[in-house]
Short mmCIF file of C-alpha atoms and ligand atoms in Angstrom, two decimals:
data_model
loop_
_atom_site.label_atom_id
_atom_site.label_comp_id
_atom_site.label_asym_id
_atom_site.label_seq_id
_atom_site.Cartn_x
_atom_site.Cartn_y
_atom_site.Cartn_z
CA MET A 307 6.59 -9.76 18.91
CA ASN A 308 4.53 -12.09 16.75
CA LYS A 309 6.46 -15.28 16.02
CA ASN A 310 6.52 -14.64 12.28
CA SER A 311 7.41 -10.96 12.43
CA THR A 312 10.70 -9.68 11.03
CA GLY A 313 12.04 -6.40 12.38
CA SER A 314 9.04 -4.23 13.23
CA HIS A 315 6.64 -5.68 10.63
CA ILE A 316 3.92 -7.91 12.10
CA PRO A 317 1.97 -9.98 9.55
CA VAL A 318 -1.72 -9.04 9.48
CA LEU A 319 -4.60 -11.55 9.93
CA ILE A 320 -2.09 -14.37 9.78
CA THR A 321 -4.20 -17.02 11.55
CA GLU A 322 -7.16 -16.34 9.27
CA VAL A 323 -5.00 -16.37 6.11
CA ILE A 324 -3.38 -19.68 7.02
CA ASP A 325 -6.71 -21.20 8.03
CA LEU A 326 -8.49 -20.20 4.82
CA LEU A 327 -5.75 -20.91 2.28
CA GLN A 328 -5.87 -24.59 3.34
CA LEU A 329 -2.32 -25.38 2.25
CA GLN A 330 -1.26 -29.04 2.37
CA LYS A 331 2.15 -30.66 2.67
CA GLY A 332 3.78 -30.39 -0.77
CA SER A 333 1.51 -27.54 -1.99
CA SER A 334 2.81 -24.73 -4.21
CA ALA A 335 1.84 -21.18 -3.33
CA LEU A 336 2.57 -17.65 -4.47
CA ASP A 337 2.95 -14.71 -2.08
CA CYS A 338 2.66 -11.67 -4.37
CA THR A 339 3.83 -9.21 -1.69
CA LEU A 340 6.68 -10.90 0.18
CA GLY A 341 7.59 -7.86 2.31
CA MET A 342 9.31 -9.08 5.47
CA ALA A 343 8.16 -12.67 4.67
CA GLY A 344 5.94 -12.96 7.75
CA HIS A 345 3.09 -14.64 5.88
CA ALA A 346 5.50 -16.52 3.62
CA GLN A 347 7.26 -18.14 6.61
CA ALA A 348 3.94 -19.31 8.04
CA MET A 349 2.94 -20.64 4.60
CA ALA A 350 6.30 -22.42 4.31
CA GLN A 351 5.61 -24.23 7.59
CA GLN A 352 2.30 -25.46 6.17
CA VAL A 353 3.69 -26.80 2.89
CA GLY A 354 6.78 -28.40 4.47
CA PRO A 355 10.06 -29.19 2.71
CA THR A 356 8.37 -30.78 -0.34
CA GLY A 357 6.27 -27.68 -0.98
CA ALA A 358 7.26 -24.32 -2.47
CA ILE A 359 6.39 -20.69 -1.75
CA TYR A 360 7.27 -18.25 -4.54
CA GLY A 361 7.52 -14.71 -3.17
CA LEU A 362 7.32 -11.57 -5.31
CA GLU A 363 8.73 -8.29 -4.06
CA VAL A 364 9.08 -5.12 -6.09
CA ASP A 365 11.40 -3.41 -3.61
CA ALA A 366 15.01 -4.63 -3.76
CA ARG A 367 15.75 -3.09 -0.35
CA ASN A 368 13.12 -5.35 1.29
CA LEU A 369 14.73 -8.41 -0.27
CA GLU A 370 18.08 -7.35 1.22
CA LEU A 371 16.48 -6.98 4.65
CA ILE A 372 15.14 -10.55 4.60
CA ALA A 373 18.29 -12.21 3.22
CA GLN A 374 18.82 -14.14 6.48
CA VAL A 375 15.16 -15.28 6.64
CA LEU A 376 15.43 -16.56 3.07
CA LYS A 377 18.62 -18.46 3.91
CA GLU A 378 16.83 -20.20 6.78
CA ASN A 379 13.72 -20.97 4.67
CA PRO A 380 14.85 -22.63 1.43
CA THR A 381 11.23 -23.41 0.45
CA ILE A 382 10.69 -19.66 -0.12
CA HIS A 383 11.83 -18.63 -3.60
CA PRO A 384 12.14 -14.82 -3.85
CA ILE A 385 11.57 -13.09 -7.18
CA HIS A 386 12.36 -9.38 -7.60
CA THR A 387 9.42 -8.22 -9.68
CA ASN A 388 6.12 -6.38 -9.66
CA PHE A 389 3.05 -8.60 -9.35
CA GLU A 390 1.89 -6.94 -12.56
CA ASP A 391 4.13 -9.63 -14.16
CA ILE A 392 2.20 -12.41 -12.45
CA VAL A 393 1.30 -14.29 -15.62
CA THR A 394 4.97 -14.78 -16.54
CA VAL A 395 5.69 -15.91 -12.96
CA GLY A 396 2.71 -18.29 -13.19
CA GLU A 397 4.16 -19.91 -16.32
CA ARG A 398 7.38 -20.56 -14.42
CA ILE A 399 5.54 -22.05 -11.42
CA HIS A 400 3.42 -24.35 -13.59
CA LYS A 401 6.57 -25.51 -15.42
CA GLU A 402 8.49 -26.16 -12.19
CA ARG A 403 5.69 -27.47 -9.95
CA GLY A 404 2.83 -28.53 -12.22
CA ARG A 405 0.20 -26.56 -10.26
CA LEU A 406 -0.42 -23.46 -8.15
CA ASP A 407 -2.60 -24.12 -5.09
CA ALA A 408 -2.77 -20.74 -3.38
CA ILE A 409 -2.10 -17.04 -3.92
CA LEU A 410 -1.78 -14.29 -1.31
CA MET A 411 -1.74 -10.51 -1.81
CA ASP A 412 -1.10 -8.36 1.28
CA LEU A 413 -1.27 -4.93 -0.30
CA GLY A 414 0.44 -1.63 0.35
CA LEU A 415 3.64 -0.90 2.17
CA SER A 416 5.57 -2.63 4.94
CA SER A 417 6.47 -1.08 8.30
CA MET A 418 10.08 -0.84 7.09
CA HIS A 419 9.00 1.63 4.41
CA VAL A 420 7.55 3.94 7.04
CA ASP A 421 10.50 3.51 9.42
CA GLU A 422 13.13 4.57 6.88
CA ALA A 423 12.86 8.37 6.51
CA GLU A 424 14.83 8.45 3.26
CA ARG A 425 12.08 6.49 1.45
CA GLY A 426 9.76 9.49 1.88
CA PHE A 427 6.61 7.58 2.94
CA SER A 428 6.23 9.17 6.38
CA PHE A 429 4.91 12.62 7.19
CA LEU A 430 6.47 12.31 10.66
CA ARG A 431 10.03 11.91 9.42
CA GLU A 432 11.91 14.33 7.18
CA GLY A 433 12.87 12.70 3.92
CA PRO A 434 12.78 13.27 0.16
CA LEU A 435 9.40 13.17 -1.60
CA ASP A 436 10.12 9.76 -3.08
CA MET A 437 7.51 7.06 -2.14
CA ARG A 438 8.59 4.64 -4.87
CA PHE A 439 8.38 0.93 -4.04
CA ASP A 440 10.66 0.27 -6.98
CA GLN A 441 13.80 2.39 -7.14
CA ARG A 442 14.16 1.61 -10.86
CA GLN A 443 11.03 3.63 -11.59
CA GLU A 444 11.40 7.28 -12.63
CA LEU A 445 8.20 8.84 -11.29
CA THR A 446 8.43 10.05 -7.67
CA ALA A 447 5.90 11.71 -5.37
CA GLY A 448 8.00 14.93 -5.67
CA GLU A 449 7.47 14.97 -9.42
CA ILE A 450 3.70 14.66 -8.94
CA VAL A 451 3.55 17.40 -6.29
CA ASN A 452 5.83 19.80 -8.15
CA THR A 453 4.62 19.35 -11.74
CA TYR A 454 1.11 17.88 -12.04
CA PRO A 455 -1.71 20.27 -13.04
CA VAL A 456 -4.31 21.24 -10.50
CA ASP A 457 -7.04 18.95 -11.90
CA SER A 458 -4.84 15.88 -11.69
CA LEU A 459 -3.90 16.76 -8.10
CA ILE A 460 -7.57 17.18 -7.14
CA HIS A 461 -8.35 13.80 -8.70
CA ILE A 462 -5.45 12.09 -6.89
CA PHE A 463 -6.28 13.58 -3.46
CA LYS A 464 -10.02 12.95 -3.85
CA VAL A 465 -10.04 9.50 -5.42
CA TYR A 466 -6.97 7.87 -3.85
CA GLY A 467 -7.09 9.67 -0.50
CA ASP A 468 -10.80 10.43 0.06
CA GLU A 469 -9.48 13.85 1.06
CA PRO A 470 -12.42 16.20 1.83
CA PHE A 471 -10.20 19.30 1.29
CA ALA A 472 -8.79 18.03 -2.03
CA GLN A 473 -9.62 21.21 -3.98
CA ARG A 474 -8.41 23.65 -1.35
CA ILE A 475 -5.14 21.74 -0.94
CA ALA A 476 -4.56 21.39 -4.69
CA TYR A 477 -5.26 25.07 -5.54
CA ASN A 478 -3.02 26.35 -2.74
CA LEU A 479 -0.33 23.83 -3.62
CA VAL A 480 -0.17 25.14 -7.17
CA GLU A 481 0.13 28.73 -5.83
CA TYR A 482 2.82 27.74 -3.31
CA ARG A 483 4.99 26.01 -5.88
CA LYS A 484 5.13 29.19 -8.01
CA HIS A 485 7.50 30.46 -5.29
CA SER A 486 9.32 27.32 -4.26
CA ARG A 487 9.42 23.60 -5.09
CA PHE A 488 8.33 21.17 -2.38
CA LYS A 489 11.62 19.71 -1.24
CA ASN A 490 10.75 17.20 1.45
CA THR A 491 8.06 15.36 3.39
CA ARG A 492 8.19 17.74 6.33
CA GLU A 493 7.54 20.80 4.20
CA LEU A 494 4.61 19.11 2.43
CA ALA A 495 3.10 17.82 5.70
CA ALA A 496 3.29 21.31 7.30
CA PHE A 497 1.80 22.89 4.19
CA VAL A 498 -1.17 20.47 4.10
CA SER A 499 -1.72 21.01 7.84
CA ALA A 500 -1.81 24.78 7.35
CA VAL A 501 -4.27 24.57 4.44
CA VAL A 502 -6.55 22.21 6.37
CA ALA A 503 -6.32 24.14 9.64
CA SER A 504 -6.99 27.59 8.27
CA ARG A 505 -10.18 28.30 6.33
CA ASN A 506 -9.11 31.90 6.03
CA ALA A 507 -8.72 32.78 2.35
CA TYR A 508 -6.71 35.91 3.26
CA TYR A 509 -4.23 33.77 5.19
CA HIS A 510 -3.92 31.40 2.23
CA LYS A 511 -3.35 34.31 -0.16
CA ARG A 512 -0.54 35.80 1.92
CA ALA A 513 1.11 32.51 2.78
CA PHE A 514 0.79 30.64 -0.50
CA THR A 515 -0.10 33.06 -3.31
CA ASP A 516 2.15 35.91 -2.14
CA GLY A 517 4.73 33.45 -0.80
CA ILE A 518 5.03 35.04 2.65
CA TRP A 519 5.07 32.04 4.99
CA PRO A 520 7.53 32.56 7.84
CA ASP A 521 9.32 29.50 9.30
CA LYS A 522 7.74 30.08 12.68
CA GLU A 523 4.28 29.77 11.12
CA ARG A 524 5.30 26.48 9.55
CA ASP A 525 6.56 25.24 12.94
CA ARG A 526 3.29 26.27 14.58
CA PHE A 527 1.21 24.17 12.15
CA GLU A 528 3.65 21.30 12.42
CA LEU A 529 3.17 21.20 16.20
CA TRP A 530 -0.60 21.56 15.90
CA ALA A 531 -0.73 18.65 13.41
CA GLN A 532 1.41 16.36 15.52
CA ARG A 533 -0.89 16.77 18.50
CA ARG A 534 -3.94 15.61 16.56
CA LYS A 535 -5.23 12.04 16.72
CA ARG A 536 -4.94 11.73 12.95
CA HIS A 537 -2.33 13.85 11.17
CA PRO A 538 -4.05 16.15 8.61
CA ALA A 539 -1.58 15.04 5.92
CA THR A 540 -2.43 11.31 6.26
CA ARG A 541 -4.82 11.19 3.31
CA VAL A 542 -2.65 13.29 0.99
CA PHE A 543 0.38 11.08 1.71
CA GLN A 544 -1.67 7.92 1.09
CA ALA A 545 -3.00 9.37 -2.18
CA LEU A 546 0.48 10.31 -3.41
CA ARG A 547 1.85 6.84 -2.59
CA ILE A 548 -0.98 5.19 -4.53
CA ALA A 549 -0.47 7.49 -7.52
CA THR A 550 3.33 7.14 -7.50
CA ASN A 551 3.15 3.34 -7.58
CA ARG A 552 -0.02 3.13 -9.77
CA GLU A 553 -1.37 0.83 -7.06
CA LEU A 554 -4.97 0.49 -8.25
CA GLU A 555 -4.05 -0.21 -11.90
CA VAL A 556 -1.42 -2.71 -10.80
CA LEU A 557 -3.88 -4.40 -8.42
CA GLU A 558 -6.50 -4.78 -11.12
CA SER A 559 -4.16 -6.36 -13.67
CA GLY A 560 -2.37 -8.42 -10.98
CA LEU A 561 -5.60 -9.80 -9.60
CA ARG A 562 -6.99 -10.73 -13.03
CA GLY A 563 -3.67 -12.43 -13.84
CA ALA A 564 -3.75 -14.25 -10.48
CA LEU A 565 -7.15 -15.75 -11.28
CA GLU A 566 -5.78 -16.99 -14.61
CA ILE A 567 -2.75 -18.76 -13.18
CA LEU A 568 -4.39 -20.24 -10.07
CA SER A 569 -5.08 -23.98 -10.49
CA PRO A 570 -8.72 -25.17 -10.29
CA GLY A 571 -9.55 -25.85 -6.64
CA GLY A 572 -6.87 -23.34 -5.56
CA ARG A 573 -7.56 -20.42 -3.22
CA ILE A 574 -6.71 -16.73 -3.37
CA ALA A 575 -6.59 -14.40 -0.36
CA VAL A 576 -6.30 -10.61 -0.61
CA ILE A 577 -5.71 -8.24 2.31
CA SER A 578 -6.46 -4.60 1.46
CA TYR A 579 -6.10 -1.45 3.55
CA HIS A 580 -8.37 1.12 1.98
CA SER A 581 -11.84 1.23 0.50
CA HIS A 582 -10.84 1.59 -3.17
CA GLU A 583 -8.65 -1.49 -3.06
CA ASP A 584 -11.33 -3.48 -1.23
CA ARG A 585 -14.01 -2.40 -3.71
CA LEU A 586 -11.85 -3.52 -6.62
CA VAL A 587 -11.23 -6.94 -5.03
CA LYS A 588 -14.92 -7.29 -4.16
CA ASN A 589 -16.02 -6.48 -7.72
CA ILE A 590 -13.52 -8.78 -9.42
CA PHE A 591 -14.48 -11.64 -7.07
CA LYS A 592 -18.15 -10.89 -7.75
CA GLU A 593 -17.57 -11.12 -11.53
CA GLY A 594 -15.99 -14.53 -10.89
CA LYS A 595 -18.99 -15.62 -8.86
CA LEU A 596 -21.38 -14.52 -11.60
CA ASP A 597 -19.53 -16.34 -14.39
CA LYS A 598 -19.15 -19.33 -12.02
CA SER A 599 -15.35 -19.35 -12.19
CA LEU A 600 -15.07 -18.53 -8.46
CA HIS A 601 -16.67 -19.62 -5.22
CA LEU A 602 -16.56 -16.94 -2.51
CA ILE A 603 -15.17 -18.30 0.75
CA THR A 604 -15.72 -14.99 2.57
CA LYS A 605 -19.17 -13.49 1.88
CA LYS A 606 -18.13 -10.40 3.86
CA PRO A 607 -14.53 -9.32 4.40
CA ILE A 608 -12.81 -10.58 7.55
CA ILE A 609 -11.41 -7.84 9.76
CA PRO A 610 -8.89 -8.10 12.60
CA THR A 611 -10.01 -8.67 16.19
CA PRO A 612 -9.68 -5.77 18.66
CA GLU A 613 -6.78 -7.73 20.26
CA GLU A 614 -4.91 -7.86 16.96
CA VAL A 615 -5.45 -4.12 16.39
CA GLU A 616 -4.17 -3.39 19.87
CA GLU A 617 -1.02 -5.43 19.26
CA ASN A 618 -0.59 -4.10 15.69
CA PRO A 619 -2.35 -0.75 14.98
CA ARG A 620 -1.32 -1.03 11.30
CA ALA A 621 -3.90 -3.83 11.02
CA ARG A 622 -6.83 -1.57 11.91
CA SER A 623 -8.06 -0.93 8.37
CA ALA A 624 -7.30 -4.42 7.02
CA LYS A 625 -9.94 -6.42 5.12
CA LEU A 626 -9.41 -9.98 4.00
CA ARG A 627 -11.35 -11.57 1.13
CA VAL A 628 -10.84 -15.17 0.04
CA ALA A 629 -12.15 -17.05 -3.02
CA GLU A 630 -11.68 -20.52 -4.50
CA LYS A 631 -11.31 -21.21 -8.22
CA ASN A 632 -13.96 -23.62 -9.41
CA GLN A 633 -13.00 -26.98 -10.87
CA GLN A 634 -14.79 -26.58 -14.21
CA ASN A 635 -12.57 -23.63 -15.26
C1 LIG B 890 2.06 -5.13 3.43
S1 LIG B 890 3.62 -5.54 2.87
C2 LIG B 890 3.60 -7.28 2.91
C3 LIG B 890 4.02 -7.83 4.22
C4 LIG B 890 4.16 -9.34 4.23
N1 LIG B 890 2.91 -10.00 4.01
C5 LIG B 890 4.77 -9.78 5.54
O1 LIG B 890 4.11 -10.53 6.27
O2 LIG B 890 5.88 -9.40 5.82
C6 LIG B 890 3.52 -5.28 1.17
C7 LIG B 890 4.85 -5.55 0.43
O3 LIG B 890 4.55 -5.72 -0.93
C8 LIG B 890 5.45 -4.98 -1.72
N2 LIG B 890 4.68 -4.60 -2.89
C9 LIG B 890 3.75 -3.62 -2.99
N3 LIG B 890 3.24 -3.58 -4.22
C10 LIG B 890 3.84 -4.60 -4.91
C11 LIG B 890 3.72 -5.07 -6.25
N4 LIG B 890 2.90 -4.50 -7.11
N5 LIG B 890 4.47 -6.13 -6.62
C12 LIG B 890 5.32 -6.74 -5.76
N6 LIG B 890 5.50 -6.30 -4.48
C13 LIG B 890 4.75 -5.26 -4.07
C14 LIG B 890 5.87 -3.81 -0.87
O4 LIG B 890 7.15 -3.37 -1.24
C15 LIG B 890 5.84 -4.42 0.53
O5 LIG B 890 7.09 -4.93 0.88
#
């Protein structure tokens, strides 16, 4: 296990992040996505006892899981909030520390989210259709699946999941739910697998429009899906998670806020895991380059080495971009 990993979560691109953030003894930094505090612990080592790492985490359960780590690392100051509130957090940091030298965002979910079936993030484990990072929020993935109109579902599957069968899945889903609500992750994963696997419109009509879908048929598609290299429900689950947590909207406002609160000369590093996130980061950094408020440290995103991907398959889609805030701003 990587030396900074907690439980089964291994921090991604950690050497590159630490190298490029250039933290000094006594620096102040903000980790916007504390998770299992893998990156935060490595950052804490860099800044030493006179430095400070503020760590934001929207999921109270994750903060509970790292209670011991936080006890052992008093330089890490956890804050239970969404990084959408970054400007307020920045005001606090500037008041307490006078400057903010570095910001990290390591987007998406932690391995703990996937491991705990009851959070509803995994298509391989039976759980409720929840997918909320923040349990205080009302909207769940179940609400989206069971109530959103067909056009919104197509948009979500297509835009947030790059799902090539977005229309077919959305139309059949709306037919299916006329007979029964989607109750759990397993039922949704089997349904998506069946829609993707069978191009036969007659099959779809019987199974989903007429509501005749025997359990043994569901089991057959479940088995078929599990044997595939990539589960056919992967994209739909990713899309629903992004929609449930408004991840792209939150990233855009969080990133713009981060660039406001970062001190001149300070660096920001963002690790993203899918193309829409990366494009958003790339464009916002590019705007900063054009108006001369930012200097791009990474011209192209840094990706993990094959060795890192072998040790931690979750890292395979990671892209790291780093920028420095110019002095004149
Ligand atoms: C990929 S994990 C971070 C892992 C962390 N870097 C580590 O090394 O352990 C992302 C974490 O950020 C949290 N998160 C996601 N979106 C967030 C947001 N908008 N505000 C605050 N935390 C968020 C998730 O709950 C998750 O724990």
